[in-house]
Amino acid sequence: MTVMAERTVQMPIEEFERIAALVERESDSVRFEFIDGRIGVKGMTDGAHGAITMWLVRLCMQARPDLDLNPTQGLKVEEYRKGRARPDGVLAPVDHFDGQGDWGEPEGVLMTVEITSYDSDTDRRDRQEKPPAYAVAGIPVHLLIDRDACTVTVFSEPDPDGGGYRDNHTVRFGARVTLPDPVGIELDTERLKKYVR
């Protein structure tokens, strides 16, 4: 059995964007991300993942019709905007990303959302790498819906210099949780119990 070591490849961001655009044109099954200097593959999600996304889209539209929760927008993240992430949702004012292309600027984004997948990379990608990348980009709120742990974690008060969020609050599926300002939405997470294996 051959074991391949994972390694970080230094790559100019422009080269990554060309590769990601090519893959996106040729395949509907994967999207690429570039975080911590490493290309990551974001594969197709299952039906429950999509159902959670749509549940959250509906809640955000009802509570804040002035905002869009976009499940397809990529973001420039990390220090000096050298990373590229594809969150499961990006909450921003209506039409905020008009004209920005595949990789939007994080300024003006109120919240990012990640929903864990049942794949081998979800721990590193969704729990370890992405929250600090979003904090360094200055995104005020990050929501992690963790289907393995049956929890919702709300990260807030980004510390761009410290590389993370100063505050995080975790609740079990079924509890109510408030997404703090500037989002200002309360979520009843009872429905999320339906979407776990």
mmCIF file with all atom_site columns, C-alpha atoms in Angstrom:
data_model
loop_
_atom_site.group_PDB
_atom_site.id
_atom_site.type_symbol
_atom_site.label_atom_id
_atom_site.label_alt_id
_atom_site.label_comp_id
_atom_site.label_asym_id
_atom_site.label_entity_id
_atom_site.label_seq_id
_atom_site.pdbx_PDB_ins_code
_atom_site.Cartn_x
_atom_site.Cartn_y
_atom_site.Cartn_z
_atom_site.occupancy
_atom_site.B_iso_or_equiv
_atom_site.pdbx_formal_charge
_atom_site.auth_seq_id
_atom_site.auth_comp_id
_atom_site.auth_asym_id
_atom_site.auth_atom_id
_atom_site.pdbx_PDB_model_num
ATOM 1   C CA . MET A 1 1   ? 0.000   0.000  0.000   1.00 0.00 ? 1   MET A CA 1
ATOM 2   C CA . THR A 1 2   ? 1.362   3.417  -0.959  1.00 0.00 ? 2   THR A CA 1
ATOM 3   C CA . VAL A 1 3   ? 0.754   6.337  1.391   1.00 0.00 ? 3   VAL A CA 1
ATOM 4   C CA . MET A 1 4   ? 0.982   9.802  -0.082  1.00 0.00 ? 4   MET A CA 1
ATOM 5   C CA . ALA A 1 5   ? 1.901   12.659 2.213   1.00 0.00 ? 5   ALA A CA 1
ATOM 6   C CA . GLU A 1 6   ? -0.161  15.833 1.992   1.00 0.00 ? 6   GLU A CA 1
ATOM 7   C CA . ARG A 1 7   ? 1.965   18.865 1.272   1.00 0.00 ? 7   ARG A CA 1
ATOM 8   C CA . THR A 1 8   ? 1.399   22.535 0.724   1.00 0.00 ? 8   THR A CA 1
ATOM 9   C CA . VAL A 1 9   ? 2.224   23.735 -2.767  1.00 0.00 ? 9   VAL A CA 1
ATOM 10  C CA . GLN A 1 10  ? 3.066   27.396 -3.220  1.00 0.00 ? 10  GLN A CA 1
ATOM 11  C CA . MET A 1 11  ? 0.899   28.612 -6.055  1.00 0.00 ? 11  MET A CA 1
ATOM 12  C CA . PRO A 1 12  ? 0.072   32.126 -7.232  1.00 0.00 ? 12  PRO A CA 1
ATOM 13  C CA . ILE A 1 13  ? -3.581  32.931 -6.574  1.00 0.00 ? 13  ILE A CA 1
ATOM 14  C CA . GLU A 1 14  ? -4.108  33.775 -10.254 1.00 0.00 ? 14  GLU A CA 1
ATOM 15  C CA . GLU A 1 15  ? -3.039  30.255 -11.227 1.00 0.00 ? 15  GLU A CA 1
ATOM 16  C CA . PHE A 1 16  ? -5.419  28.755 -8.678  1.00 0.00 ? 16  PHE A CA 1
ATOM 17  C CA . GLU A 1 17  ? -8.300  30.855 -10.045 1.00 0.00 ? 17  GLU A CA 1
ATOM 18  C CA . ARG A 1 18  ? -7.602  29.646 -13.596 1.00 0.00 ? 18  ARG A CA 1
ATOM 19  C CA . ILE A 1 19  ? -7.582  26.010 -12.433 1.00 0.00 ? 19  ILE A CA 1
ATOM 20  C CA . ALA A 1 20  ? -10.773 26.472 -10.385 1.00 0.00 ? 20  ALA A CA 1
ATOM 21  C CA . ALA A 1 21  ? -12.557 28.140 -13.308 1.00 0.00 ? 21  ALA A CA 1
ATOM 22  C CA . LEU A 1 22  ? -11.541 25.319 -15.662 1.00 0.00 ? 22  LEU A CA 1
ATOM 23  C CA . VAL A 1 23  ? -12.810 22.649 -13.260 1.00 0.00 ? 23  VAL A CA 1
ATOM 24  C CA . GLU A 1 24  ? -16.067 24.536 -12.744 1.00 0.00 ? 24  GLU A CA 1
ATOM 25  C CA . ARG A 1 25  ? -16.657 24.718 -16.518 1.00 0.00 ? 25  ARG A CA 1
ATOM 26  C CA . GLU A 1 26  ? -15.919 21.009 -16.975 1.00 0.00 ? 26  GLU A CA 1
ATOM 27  C CA . SER A 1 27  ? -17.567 19.464 -13.900 1.00 0.00 ? 27  SER A CA 1
ATOM 28  C CA . ASP A 1 28  ? -20.729 19.969 -11.880 1.00 0.00 ? 28  ASP A CA 1
ATOM 29  C CA . SER A 1 29  ? -19.562 17.583 -9.158  1.00 0.00 ? 29  SER A CA 1
ATOM 30  C CA . VAL A 1 30  ? -16.697 19.509 -7.494  1.00 0.00 ? 30  VAL A CA 1
ATOM 31  C CA . ARG A 1 31  ? -15.555 23.013 -6.632  1.00 0.00 ? 31  ARG A CA 1
ATOM 32  C CA . PHE A 1 32  ? -12.063 24.027 -5.561  1.00 0.00 ? 32  PHE A CA 1
ATOM 33  C CA . GLU A 1 33  ? -11.016 26.168 -2.601  1.00 0.00 ? 33  GLU A CA 1
ATOM 34  C CA . PHE A 1 34  ? -7.598  27.566 -1.655  1.00 0.00 ? 34  PHE A CA 1
ATOM 35  C CA . ILE A 1 35  ? -7.032  27.914 2.094   1.00 0.00 ? 35  ILE A CA 1
ATOM 36  C CA . ASP A 1 36  ? -3.745  27.907 4.024   1.00 0.00 ? 36  ASP A CA 1
ATOM 37  C CA . GLY A 1 37  ? -1.896  27.645 0.715   1.00 0.00 ? 37  GLY A CA 1
ATOM 38  C CA . ARG A 1 38  ? -3.563  24.318 -0.087  1.00 0.00 ? 38  ARG A CA 1
ATOM 39  C CA . ILE A 1 39  ? -6.063  23.408 -2.772  1.00 0.00 ? 39  ILE A CA 1
ATOM 40  C CA . GLY A 1 40  ? -9.127  21.782 -1.287  1.00 0.00 ? 40  GLY A CA 1
ATOM 41  C CA . VAL A 1 41  ? -11.895 19.970 -3.091  1.00 0.00 ? 41  VAL A CA 1
ATOM 42  C CA . LYS A 1 42  ? -15.478 20.659 -2.125  1.00 0.00 ? 42  LYS A CA 1
ATOM 43  C CA . GLY A 1 43  ? -17.489 17.742 -3.483  1.00 0.00 ? 43  GLY A CA 1
ATOM 44  C CA . MET A 1 44  ? -21.157 17.292 -4.134  1.00 0.00 ? 44  MET A CA 1
ATOM 45  C CA . THR A 1 45  ? -23.374 17.433 -1.089  1.00 0.00 ? 45  THR A CA 1
ATOM 46  C CA . ASP A 1 46  ? -26.127 15.058 -0.088  1.00 0.00 ? 46  ASP A CA 1
ATOM 47  C CA . GLY A 1 47  ? -29.839 15.855 -0.030  1.00 0.00 ? 47  GLY A CA 1
ATOM 48  C CA . ALA A 1 48  ? -29.916 16.648 3.694   1.00 0.00 ? 48  ALA A CA 1
ATOM 49  C CA . HIS A 1 49  ? -27.080 19.155 3.261   1.00 0.00 ? 49  HIS A CA 1
ATOM 50  C CA . GLY A 1 50  ? -29.119 20.921 0.572   1.00 0.00 ? 50  GLY A CA 1
ATOM 51  C CA . ALA A 1 51  ? -32.260 20.787 2.729   1.00 0.00 ? 51  ALA A CA 1
ATOM 52  C CA . ILE A 1 52  ? -30.409 22.498 5.604   1.00 0.00 ? 52  ILE A CA 1
ATOM 53  C CA . THR A 1 53  ? -29.179 25.180 3.214   1.00 0.00 ? 53  THR A CA 1
ATOM 54  C CA . MET A 1 54  ? -32.697 25.857 1.934   1.00 0.00 ? 54  MET A CA 1
ATOM 55  C CA . TRP A 1 55  ? -34.126 25.854 5.495   1.00 0.00 ? 55  TRP A CA 1
ATOM 56  C CA . LEU A 1 56  ? -31.622 28.550 6.412   1.00 0.00 ? 56  LEU A CA 1
ATOM 57  C CA . VAL A 1 57  ? -32.279 30.528 3.205   1.00 0.00 ? 57  VAL A CA 1
ATOM 58  C CA . ARG A 1 58  ? -36.015 30.601 4.004   1.00 0.00 ? 58  ARG A CA 1
ATOM 59  C CA . LEU A 1 59  ? -35.425 31.688 7.620   1.00 0.00 ? 59  LEU A CA 1
ATOM 60  C CA . CYS A 1 60  ? -33.085 34.481 6.583   1.00 0.00 ? 60  CYS A CA 1
ATOM 61  C CA . MET A 1 61  ? -35.495 35.726 3.897   1.00 0.00 ? 61  MET A CA 1
ATOM 62  C CA . GLN A 1 62  ? -38.376 35.813 6.387   1.00 0.00 ? 62  GLN A CA 1
ATOM 63  C CA . ALA A 1 63  ? -36.400 37.522 9.149   1.00 0.00 ? 63  ALA A CA 1
ATOM 64  C CA . ARG A 1 64  ? -34.299 39.855 6.998   1.00 0.00 ? 64  ARG A CA 1
ATOM 65  C CA . PRO A 1 65  ? -35.748 40.480 3.512   1.00 0.00 ? 65  PRO A CA 1
ATOM 66  C CA . ASP A 1 66  ? -33.034 43.111 3.004   1.00 0.00 ? 66  ASP A CA 1
ATOM 67  C CA . LEU A 1 67  ? -30.416 40.321 2.880   1.00 0.00 ? 67  LEU A CA 1
ATOM 68  C CA . ASP A 1 68  ? -29.564 37.409 0.588   1.00 0.00 ? 68  ASP A CA 1
ATOM 69  C CA . LEU A 1 69  ? -28.105 34.116 1.789   1.00 0.00 ? 69  LEU A CA 1
ATOM 70  C CA . ASN A 1 70  ? -26.167 33.075 -1.296  1.00 0.00 ? 70  ASN A CA 1
ATOM 71  C CA . PRO A 1 71  ? -25.194 29.360 -1.418  1.00 0.00 ? 71  PRO A CA 1
ATOM 72  C CA . THR A 1 72  ? -22.906 29.712 -4.457  1.00 0.00 ? 72  THR A CA 1
ATOM 73  C CA . GLN A 1 73  ? -20.771 32.817 -3.866  1.00 0.00 ? 73  GLN A CA 1
ATOM 74  C CA . GLY A 1 74  ? -17.026 32.340 -3.405  1.00 0.00 ? 74  GLY A CA 1
ATOM 75  C CA . LEU A 1 75  ? -15.059 34.694 -1.158  1.00 0.00 ? 75  LEU A CA 1
ATOM 76  C CA . LYS A 1 76  ? -11.559 36.132 -0.961  1.00 0.00 ? 76  LYS A CA 1
ATOM 77  C CA . VAL A 1 77  ? -10.387 35.257 2.548   1.00 0.00 ? 77  VAL A CA 1
ATOM 78  C CA . GLU A 1 78  ? -7.328  35.081 4.789   1.00 0.00 ? 78  GLU A CA 1
ATOM 79  C CA . GLU A 1 79  ? -4.633  37.689 5.181   1.00 0.00 ? 79  GLU A CA 1
ATOM 80  C CA . TYR A 1 80  ? -4.141  39.901 2.104   1.00 0.00 ? 80  TYR A CA 1
ATOM 81  C CA . ARG A 1 81  ? -7.107  38.047 0.507   1.00 0.00 ? 81  ARG A CA 1
ATOM 82  C CA . LYS A 1 82  ? -4.775  35.244 -0.641  1.00 0.00 ? 82  LYS A CA 1
ATOM 83  C CA . GLY A 1 83  ? -7.290  32.484 0.094   1.00 0.00 ? 83  GLY A CA 1
ATOM 84  C CA . ARG A 1 84  ? -10.416 31.473 -1.782  1.00 0.00 ? 84  ARG A CA 1
ATOM 85  C CA . ALA A 1 85  ? -13.336 29.819 0.020   1.00 0.00 ? 85  ALA A CA 1
ATOM 86  C CA . ARG A 1 86  ? -16.718 28.517 -1.097  1.00 0.00 ? 86  ARG A CA 1
ATOM 87  C CA . PRO A 1 87  ? -18.944 28.764 1.990   1.00 0.00 ? 87  PRO A CA 1
ATOM 88  C CA . ASP A 1 88  ? -22.234 26.892 2.055   1.00 0.00 ? 88  ASP A CA 1
ATOM 89  C CA . GLY A 1 89  ? -23.851 30.298 2.515   1.00 0.00 ? 89  GLY A CA 1
ATOM 90  C CA . VAL A 1 90  ? -22.828 33.962 2.427   1.00 0.00 ? 90  VAL A CA 1
ATOM 91  C CA . LEU A 1 91  ? -25.213 36.467 4.023   1.00 0.00 ? 91  LEU A CA 1
ATOM 92  C CA . ALA A 1 92  ? -24.958 39.989 2.610   1.00 0.00 ? 92  ALA A CA 1
ATOM 93  C CA . PRO A 1 93  ? -27.223 42.833 1.494   1.00 0.00 ? 93  PRO A CA 1
ATOM 94  C CA . VAL A 1 94  ? -29.357 42.145 -1.583  1.00 0.00 ? 94  VAL A CA 1
ATOM 95  C CA . ASP A 1 95  ? -27.292 42.532 -4.792  1.00 0.00 ? 95  ASP A CA 1
ATOM 96  C CA . HIS A 1 96  ? -24.083 42.955 -2.770  1.00 0.00 ? 96  HIS A CA 1
ATOM 97  C CA . PHE A 1 97  ? -22.084 40.699 -5.108  1.00 0.00 ? 97  PHE A CA 1
ATOM 98  C CA . ASP A 1 98  ? -23.467 42.066 -8.371  1.00 0.00 ? 98  ASP A CA 1
ATOM 99  C CA . GLY A 1 99  ? -20.494 42.462 -10.714 1.00 0.00 ? 99  GLY A CA 1
ATOM 100 C CA . GLN A 1 100 ? -17.920 40.868 -8.382  1.00 0.00 ? 100 GLN A CA 1
ATOM 101 C CA . GLY A 1 101 ? -17.499 37.532 -10.161 1.00 0.00 ? 101 GLY A CA 1
ATOM 102 C CA . ASP A 1 102 ? -16.701 34.121 -8.654  1.00 0.00 ? 102 ASP A CA 1
ATOM 103 C CA . TRP A 1 103 ? -14.611 35.434 -5.747  1.00 0.00 ? 103 TRP A CA 1
ATOM 104 C CA . GLY A 1 104 ? -16.241 38.350 -3.934  1.00 0.00 ? 104 GLY A CA 1
ATOM 105 C CA . GLU A 1 105 ? -14.664 40.718 -1.457  1.00 0.00 ? 105 GLU A CA 1
ATOM 106 C CA . PRO A 1 106 ? -15.558 40.010 2.191   1.00 0.00 ? 106 PRO A CA 1
ATOM 107 C CA . GLU A 1 107 ? -16.268 43.655 3.044   1.00 0.00 ? 107 GLU A CA 1
ATOM 108 C CA . GLY A 1 108 ? -19.995 44.016 3.640   1.00 0.00 ? 108 GLY A CA 1
ATOM 109 C CA . VAL A 1 109 ? -20.550 40.293 4.278   1.00 0.00 ? 109 VAL A CA 1
ATOM 110 C CA . LEU A 1 110 ? -22.475 39.802 7.532   1.00 0.00 ? 110 LEU A CA 1
ATOM 111 C CA . MET A 1 111 ? -22.154 36.034 7.947   1.00 0.00 ? 111 MET A CA 1
ATOM 112 C CA . THR A 1 112 ? -20.711 32.891 6.420   1.00 0.00 ? 112 THR A CA 1
ATOM 113 C CA . VAL A 1 113 ? -22.244 29.434 6.879   1.00 0.00 ? 113 VAL A CA 1
ATOM 114 C CA . GLU A 1 114 ? -20.625 26.005 6.795   1.00 0.00 ? 114 GLU A CA 1
ATOM 115 C CA . ILE A 1 115 ? -22.554 22.740 7.044   1.00 0.00 ? 115 ILE A CA 1
ATOM 116 C CA . THR A 1 116 ? -20.434 19.675 7.706   1.00 0.00 ? 116 THR A CA 1
ATOM 117 C CA . SER A 1 117 ? -20.382 16.901 5.145   1.00 0.00 ? 117 SER A CA 1
ATOM 118 C CA . TYR A 1 118 ? -19.856 13.214 5.687   1.00 0.00 ? 118 TYR A CA 1
ATOM 119 C CA . ASP A 1 119 ? -16.409 13.152 4.094   1.00 0.00 ? 119 ASP A CA 1
ATOM 120 C CA . SER A 1 120 ? -12.858 12.727 5.343   1.00 0.00 ? 120 SER A CA 1
ATOM 121 C CA . ASP A 1 121 ? -11.939 16.419 4.948   1.00 0.00 ? 121 ASP A CA 1
ATOM 122 C CA . THR A 1 122 ? -14.823 18.003 6.840   1.00 0.00 ? 122 THR A CA 1
ATOM 123 C CA . ASP A 1 123 ? -12.980 18.206 10.168  1.00 0.00 ? 123 ASP A CA 1
ATOM 124 C CA . ARG A 1 124 ? -9.930  19.991 8.782   1.00 0.00 ? 124 ARG A CA 1
ATOM 125 C CA . ARG A 1 125 ? -11.854 22.125 6.300   1.00 0.00 ? 125 ARG A CA 1
ATOM 126 C CA . ASP A 1 126 ? -15.054 23.134 8.145   1.00 0.00 ? 126 ASP A CA 1
ATOM 127 C CA . ARG A 1 127 ? -13.991 23.041 11.800  1.00 0.00 ? 127 ARG A CA 1
ATOM 128 C CA . GLN A 1 128 ? -10.305 24.001 11.705  1.00 0.00 ? 128 GLN A CA 1
ATOM 129 C CA . GLU A 1 129 ? -9.354  26.007 8.606   1.00 0.00 ? 129 GLU A CA 1
ATOM 130 C CA . LYS A 1 130 ? -12.386 28.029 7.630   1.00 0.00 ? 130 LYS A CA 1
ATOM 131 C CA . PRO A 1 131 ? -13.385 29.803 10.886  1.00 0.00 ? 131 PRO A CA 1
ATOM 132 C CA . PRO A 1 132 ? -9.967  31.504 11.225  1.00 0.00 ? 132 PRO A CA 1
ATOM 133 C CA . ALA A 1 133 ? -9.936  32.354 7.500   1.00 0.00 ? 133 ALA A CA 1
ATOM 134 C CA . TYR A 1 134 ? -13.311 34.094 7.828   1.00 0.00 ? 134 TYR A CA 1
ATOM 135 C CA . ALA A 1 135 ? -12.238 35.904 11.017  1.00 0.00 ? 135 ALA A CA 1
ATOM 136 C CA . VAL A 1 136 ? -9.040  37.226 9.419   1.00 0.00 ? 136 VAL A CA 1
ATOM 137 C CA . ALA A 1 137 ? -11.193 38.482 6.512   1.00 0.00 ? 137 ALA A CA 1
ATOM 138 C CA . GLY A 1 138 ? -13.247 40.444 9.098   1.00 0.00 ? 138 GLY A CA 1
ATOM 139 C CA . ILE A 1 139 ? -16.575 38.647 8.616   1.00 0.00 ? 139 ILE A CA 1
ATOM 140 C CA . PRO A 1 140 ? -18.615 39.481 11.754  1.00 0.00 ? 140 PRO A CA 1
ATOM 141 C CA . VAL A 1 141 ? -20.472 36.169 12.214  1.00 0.00 ? 141 VAL A CA 1
ATOM 142 C CA . HIS A 1 142 ? -19.722 32.601 11.176  1.00 0.00 ? 142 HIS A CA 1
ATOM 143 C CA . LEU A 1 143 ? -22.285 29.808 11.599  1.00 0.00 ? 143 LEU A CA 1
ATOM 144 C CA . LEU A 1 144 ? -21.162 26.166 11.720  1.00 0.00 ? 144 LEU A CA 1
ATOM 145 C CA . ILE A 1 145 ? -23.882 23.518 11.498  1.00 0.00 ? 145 ILE A CA 1
ATOM 146 C CA . ASP A 1 146 ? -22.159 20.307 12.559  1.00 0.00 ? 146 ASP A CA 1
ATOM 147 C CA . ARG A 1 147 ? -24.163 17.235 11.575  1.00 0.00 ? 147 ARG A CA 1
ATOM 148 C CA . ASP A 1 148 ? -21.709 14.804 13.211  1.00 0.00 ? 148 ASP A CA 1
ATOM 149 C CA . ALA A 1 149 ? -21.863 16.463 16.629  1.00 0.00 ? 149 ALA A CA 1
ATOM 150 C CA . CYS A 1 150 ? -25.526 17.565 16.225  1.00 0.00 ? 150 CYS A CA 1
ATOM 151 C CA . THR A 1 151 ? -24.520 21.090 17.219  1.00 0.00 ? 151 THR A CA 1
ATOM 152 C CA . VAL A 1 152 ? -24.717 24.632 15.951  1.00 0.00 ? 152 VAL A CA 1
ATOM 153 C CA . THR A 1 153 ? -21.807 26.955 16.744  1.00 0.00 ? 153 THR A CA 1
ATOM 154 C CA . VAL A 1 154 ? -22.028 30.711 16.316  1.00 0.00 ? 154 VAL A CA 1
ATOM 155 C CA . PHE A 1 155 ? -18.657 32.436 16.019  1.00 0.00 ? 155 PHE A CA 1
ATOM 156 C CA . SER A 1 156 ? -18.580 36.227 16.486  1.00 0.00 ? 156 SER A CA 1
ATOM 157 C CA . GLU A 1 157 ? -16.255 39.103 17.305  1.00 0.00 ? 157 GLU A CA 1
ATOM 158 C CA . PRO A 1 158 ? -13.562 38.423 14.707  1.00 0.00 ? 158 PRO A CA 1
ATOM 159 C CA . ASP A 1 159 ? -9.976  39.100 15.762  1.00 0.00 ? 159 ASP A CA 1
ATOM 160 C CA . PRO A 1 160 ? -8.136  39.546 12.458  1.00 0.00 ? 160 PRO A CA 1
ATOM 161 C CA . ASP A 1 161 ? -4.791  39.917 14.231  1.00 0.00 ? 161 ASP A CA 1
ATOM 162 C CA . GLY A 1 162 ? -5.359  36.872 16.431  1.00 0.00 ? 162 GLY A CA 1
ATOM 163 C CA . GLY A 1 163 ? -6.503  34.671 13.570  1.00 0.00 ? 163 GLY A CA 1
ATOM 164 C CA . GLY A 1 164 ? -9.866  33.662 14.978  1.00 0.00 ? 164 GLY A CA 1
ATOM 165 C CA . TYR A 1 165 ? -13.112 34.691 16.619  1.00 0.00 ? 165 TYR A CA 1
ATOM 166 C CA . ARG A 1 166 ? -13.104 35.943 20.213  1.00 0.00 ? 166 ARG A CA 1
ATOM 167 C CA . ASP A 1 167 ? -16.489 34.421 21.002  1.00 0.00 ? 167 ASP A CA 1
ATOM 168 C CA . ASN A 1 168 ? -18.153 31.154 20.070  1.00 0.00 ? 168 ASN A CA 1
ATOM 169 C CA . HIS A 1 169 ? -21.366 29.722 21.406  1.00 0.00 ? 169 HIS A CA 1
ATOM 170 C CA . THR A 1 170 ? -22.424 26.110 20.802  1.00 0.00 ? 170 THR A CA 1
ATOM 171 C CA . VAL A 1 171 ? -25.872 24.599 21.264  1.00 0.00 ? 171 VAL A CA 1
ATOM 172 C CA . ARG A 1 172 ? -27.276 21.121 20.583  1.00 0.00 ? 172 ARG A CA 1
ATOM 173 C CA . PHE A 1 173 ? -29.778 20.620 17.786  1.00 0.00 ? 173 PHE A CA 1
ATOM 174 C CA . GLY A 1 174 ? -33.200 21.510 19.179  1.00 0.00 ? 174 GLY A CA 1
ATOM 175 C CA . ALA A 1 175 ? -32.133 24.627 21.081  1.00 0.00 ? 175 ALA A CA 1
ATOM 176 C CA . ARG A 1 176 ? -32.695 28.222 20.087  1.00 0.00 ? 176 ARG A CA 1
ATOM 177 C CA . VAL A 1 177 ? -29.651 30.298 19.193  1.00 0.00 ? 177 VAL A CA 1
ATOM 178 C CA . THR A 1 178 ? -29.257 33.972 18.350  1.00 0.00 ? 178 THR A CA 1
ATOM 179 C CA . LEU A 1 179 ? -27.102 35.130 15.471  1.00 0.00 ? 179 LEU A CA 1
ATOM 180 C CA . PRO A 1 180 ? -25.715 38.369 16.927  1.00 0.00 ? 180 PRO A CA 1
ATOM 181 C CA . ASP A 1 181 ? -25.609 41.779 15.284  1.00 0.00 ? 181 ASP A CA 1
ATOM 182 C CA . PRO A 1 182 ? -25.206 42.701 12.536  1.00 0.00 ? 182 PRO A CA 1
ATOM 183 C CA . VAL A 1 183 ? -27.280 39.612 11.622  1.00 0.00 ? 183 VAL A CA 1
ATOM 184 C CA . GLY A 1 184 ? -29.860 39.758 14.420  1.00 0.00 ? 184 GLY A CA 1
ATOM 185 C CA . ILE A 1 185 ? -31.776 36.548 13.686  1.00 0.00 ? 185 ILE A CA 1
ATOM 186 C CA . GLU A 1 186 ? -32.895 33.867 16.145  1.00 0.00 ? 186 GLU A CA 1
ATOM 187 C CA . LEU A 1 187 ? -32.844 30.253 14.942  1.00 0.00 ? 187 LEU A CA 1
ATOM 188 C CA . ASP A 1 188 ? -34.927 27.418 16.331  1.00 0.00 ? 188 ASP A CA 1
ATOM 189 C CA . THR A 1 189 ? -32.685 24.438 15.479  1.00 0.00 ? 189 THR A CA 1
ATOM 190 C CA . GLU A 1 190 ? -35.255 21.703 16.226  1.00 0.00 ? 190 GLU A CA 1
ATOM 191 C CA . ARG A 1 191 ? -35.683 20.956 12.512  1.00 0.00 ? 191 ARG A CA 1
ATOM 192 C CA . LEU A 1 192 ? -31.971 20.112 12.150  1.00 0.00 ? 192 LEU A CA 1
ATOM 193 C CA . LYS A 1 193 ? -32.513 16.854 14.076  1.00 0.00 ? 193 LYS A CA 1
ATOM 194 C CA . LYS A 1 194 ? -34.229 15.546 10.949  1.00 0.00 ? 194 LYS A CA 1
ATOM 195 C CA . TYR A 1 195 ? -31.103 15.923 8.787   1.00 0.00 ? 195 TYR A CA 1
ATOM 196 C CA . VAL A 1 196 ? -28.567 13.716 10.594  1.00 0.00 ? 196 VAL A CA 1
ATOM 197 C CA . ARG A 1 197 ? -27.661 10.117 9.874   1.00 0.00 ? 197 ARG A CA 1
#
